[in-house]
XYZ file of C-alpha atoms in Angstrom:
267
model
C -3.899 -19.596 11.186
C -5.423 -18.960 14.920
C -2.153 -18.524 16.274
C -1.654 -15.715 13.423
C -5.378 -14.571 14.753
C -4.417 -13.872 17.830
C -0.516 -12.370 17.276
C -2.681 -10.020 14.610
C -5.313 -9.136 17.356
C -2.911 -8.502 20.047
C -1.140 -6.222 17.405
C -4.312 -4.765 17.018
C -5.260 -4.026 20.111
C -1.604 -1.694 20.454
C -2.173 0.122 17.334
C -5.826 1.007 18.404
C -5.142 2.362 22.031
C -2.004 3.676 20.578
C -3.421 5.944 17.651
C -6.822 6.983 19.427
C -4.963 8.719 22.823
C -3.829 11.927 22.574
C -1.058 13.346 20.964
C -0.718 9.299 19.447
C 3.087 8.641 18.109
C 2.645 8.244 14.799
C 6.079 6.742 14.634
C 5.061 4.144 16.989
C 1.768 3.711 14.942
C 3.320 2.942 11.934
C 5.673 0.383 13.222
C 2.382 -1.439 14.573
C 0.943 -0.665 11.048
C 3.597 -2.528 9.110
C 2.936 -5.560 10.947
C -0.011 -5.987 10.744
C -0.223 -5.571 7.482
C 2.119 -8.287 6.833
C 0.209 -10.668 9.543
C -2.794 -10.123 7.387
C -1.412 -11.878 4.433
C -1.184 -14.651 6.700
C -5.307 -14.642 6.896
C -8.269 -14.809 4.842
C -9.546 -11.755 5.180
C -11.226 -11.776 1.762
C -13.434 -14.039 0.380
C -12.313 -16.095 -2.433
C -13.229 -18.819 -4.451
C -11.003 -20.649 -2.218
C -11.073 -19.071 1.393
C -14.455 -17.665 3.105
C -12.976 -15.539 5.888
C -14.407 -15.496 9.385
C -15.980 -12.266 10.266
C -13.408 -11.485 12.796
C -10.888 -11.569 10.591
C -13.095 -9.551 7.532
C -13.478 -6.812 10.401
C -9.627 -6.676 11.995
C -8.503 -6.554 8.486
C -11.178 -3.323 7.679
C -10.359 -1.366 10.581
C -6.544 -1.557 10.243
C -6.974 -0.285 6.650
C -8.981 2.876 8.073
C -6.810 3.575 10.796
C -4.245 3.269 8.208
C -6.383 5.991 5.705
C -6.461 7.822 8.944
C -3.024 8.324 10.033
C -2.012 8.913 6.032
C -4.307 12.225 6.854
C -2.719 13.359 9.770
C 0.619 12.489 7.763
C -0.229 14.396 4.676
C 0.226 11.557 2.626
C -1.893 11.587 -0.537
C -0.439 8.719 -2.134
C -0.604 6.309 1.132
C -4.438 7.264 1.503
C -5.766 6.971 -1.711
C -3.621 3.521 -1.393
C -5.691 1.937 1.846
C -8.847 3.880 -0.074
C -8.443 1.554 -3.030
C -8.402 -1.369 -0.847
C -11.234 -0.315 1.427
C -13.836 -0.210 -1.295
C -13.954 -3.515 -1.195
C -14.770 -3.868 2.160
C -17.404 -0.675 2.111
C -19.219 -1.478 -1.008
C -18.409 -5.088 -2.370
C -19.122 -6.574 1.092
C -21.905 -5.778 2.799
C -24.157 -8.342 3.466
C -23.839 -10.148 7.401
C -21.146 -7.459 8.254
C -21.683 -4.510 11.101
C -21.519 -1.529 9.018
C -18.230 0.747 10.298
C -18.617 3.760 11.959
C -16.072 5.588 9.573
C -17.424 4.166 6.309
C -19.460 7.376 5.681
C -16.736 9.739 6.232
C -14.103 8.335 4.605
C -15.408 7.599 1.444
C -16.613 11.348 1.483
C -12.765 12.119 2.294
C -12.324 10.154 -0.875
C -14.833 12.273 -3.213
C -12.764 15.694 -1.373
C -9.087 14.885 -2.099
C -10.211 13.651 -5.643
C -11.947 17.400 -5.900
C -9.109 18.864 -4.298
C -7.286 17.670 -7.137
C -9.502 18.636 -9.856
C -10.324 15.073 -11.124
C -13.909 15.865 -11.401
C -14.184 12.857 -13.693
C -13.344 10.219 -11.340
C -14.822 12.526 -9.064
C -18.667 11.583 -10.512
C -17.917 8.118 -10.955
C -17.284 7.074 -7.166
C -20.087 9.330 -6.316
C -22.263 6.422 -8.672
C -21.158 3.779 -6.952
C -22.884 5.384 -3.411
C -26.660 5.113 -2.206
C -29.069 7.015 -3.089
C -30.193 7.128 0.628
C -25.807 8.533 1.560
C -26.037 10.805 -1.185
C -29.369 13.142 -0.319
C -28.853 12.665 3.627
C -25.352 11.575 4.794
C -23.667 14.707 6.047
C -20.194 13.484 5.079
C -21.337 12.385 1.661
C -23.231 15.355 1.168
C -20.728 18.228 2.121
C -17.625 17.293 -0.845
C -21.270 16.852 -3.531
C -22.046 20.762 -2.020
C -18.423 21.726 -2.368
C -18.393 20.042 -6.440
C -21.570 22.219 -6.717
C -20.016 25.698 -5.388
C -16.958 24.864 -7.588
C -18.976 24.057 -10.952
C -20.769 27.477 -9.706
C -17.993 29.345 -8.761
C -19.534 30.801 -5.519
C -16.251 31.090 -4.253
C -17.671 32.604 -1.362
C -19.494 29.669 -0.448
C -16.255 28.005 -0.701
C -14.387 29.560 1.666
C -17.155 29.726 4.387
C -17.009 26.074 3.792
C -14.024 25.875 5.752
C -15.973 26.652 9.034
C -18.460 24.024 8.130
C -17.299 20.657 7.703
C -18.299 17.320 9.105
C -15.109 16.299 10.530
C -11.810 17.494 11.124
C -10.167 15.604 9.036
C -11.609 17.126 6.114
C -9.936 20.537 6.637
C -6.645 18.868 4.697
C -8.357 18.833 1.687
C -10.351 22.091 1.924
C -7.365 23.779 2.602
C -5.490 22.582 -0.526
C -8.561 22.866 -2.593
C -9.050 26.700 -1.429
C -5.359 27.673 -1.951
C -5.533 26.181 -5.603
C -9.008 28.523 -6.123
C -7.084 31.685 -4.517
C -3.683 30.615 -6.772
C -6.647 30.830 -9.803
C -7.841 34.176 -8.428
C -4.917 36.315 -7.412
C -3.707 34.996 -11.719
C -6.498 36.236 -13.006
C -5.944 39.996 -11.012
C -1.923 39.724 -12.206
C -3.305 39.703 -15.546
C -6.993 41.827 -15.226
C -5.399 44.592 -13.427
C -2.708 47.146 -13.990
C -3.070 47.136 -10.148
C -5.205 46.615 -7.542
C -5.128 47.957 -3.808
C -4.417 46.443 -0.499
C -7.581 46.129 0.540
C -9.393 45.475 -2.403
C -6.333 43.013 -3.466
C -7.637 41.019 0.560
C -11.174 40.741 0.191
C -10.867 39.235 -3.645
C -8.634 36.993 -1.988
C -10.594 36.073 0.522
C -7.952 36.333 3.618
C -9.069 37.473 7.227
C -5.781 38.852 8.344
C -3.618 41.464 6.964
C -0.462 39.179 7.153
C -1.683 36.252 6.083
C -1.729 38.781 2.432
C 1.304 40.033 2.962
C 3.140 36.520 3.288
C 0.587 34.941 0.636
C 1.974 38.823 -1.999
C 5.539 37.855 -0.787
C 5.686 34.246 -2.134
C 3.894 35.548 -5.964
C 6.879 38.331 -6.084
C 3.698 41.643 -5.691
C 5.133 44.212 -4.589
C 3.059 47.276 -2.592
C 3.871 51.233 -4.044
C 2.551 53.566 -3.086
C -0.751 54.377 -2.239
C -0.575 50.722 -1.279
C -1.408 49.812 -4.570
C 0.395 46.150 -5.902
C 1.487 47.111 -9.784
C 1.697 44.174 -12.102
C 3.140 44.558 -15.840
C 0.257 43.343 -18.196
C 2.574 43.731 -21.194
C 5.516 41.754 -19.971
C 2.567 38.806 -18.872
C 1.206 38.784 -22.180
C 3.927 38.199 -23.958
C 5.051 35.630 -21.910
C 0.939 33.656 -22.038
C 1.228 34.175 -25.865
C 4.741 32.108 -25.806
C 3.172 29.246 -24.039
C -0.303 29.389 -24.713
C -0.339 27.100 -27.773
C 1.061 23.891 -25.475
C -1.412 24.607 -22.895
C -4.298 24.841 -24.983
C -3.054 21.279 -26.429
C -2.757 19.706 -23.003
C -6.135 21.089 -21.468
C -7.653 20.076 -25.264
C -6.399 16.294 -23.984
C -7.038 16.571 -20.396
C -11.040 17.257 -21.215
C -10.463 14.314 -23.966
C -9.971 11.516 -21.448
C -12.694 12.991 -18.762
C -14.621 12.804 -21.028
C -14.175 9.774 -22.271
C -14.090 8.417 -18.479
C -17.782 10.053 -18.041
C -19.052 8.655 -20.798
């Protein structure tokens, strides 16, 4: 066990040195991380009825998982991030006595909340929120940020949502903020298409919260919007309504099922 622990610590130091340096090589980090995850299986890094880990084993495993979660965000790998967080929550929420708190705990728990919001998993968001302490919910900047985002969503206050992009507590939050804002922008664009026969270029840019014309030009191209005379985007509402009628029943059924599942989770 001592030899295995010594080897794991050596690999961890190499991983930490590479990961936290400027312009880290993520491929090298991934190789170190893979070796560490294998090494951890030979250690008693979580309390059980049969074994009690040393503090060093416990902290080592937690730190390795934290780097894995952070690296997943850098690689834009949401499923991997969720796997790491499912393991980290055990360290963060279940075993807290006589263990020093990680400097990344609140940041990663806040990222997890934002990840759920970005995927519109609101019921799971509230379930995770209930596991946190009142002090963290009220006072921790990493936790308060996703709570504020969820409130803006419920209010439909999209202006504050887009302003929140420039006020994130950590750089890693921008990934999920961009996903969330992209989804909101798509919803606004869909409403525009169904509500207006045409809309001016300037008004479209304002409603979609684009800072530059280049951003709107690229976005309108991706949605097959054509700019007509007088710099107006024109939409065929009649055709859209016909297409909507064909799928309305199926979409309604899917929404009802989704709401029922979320209600069941909340209860």
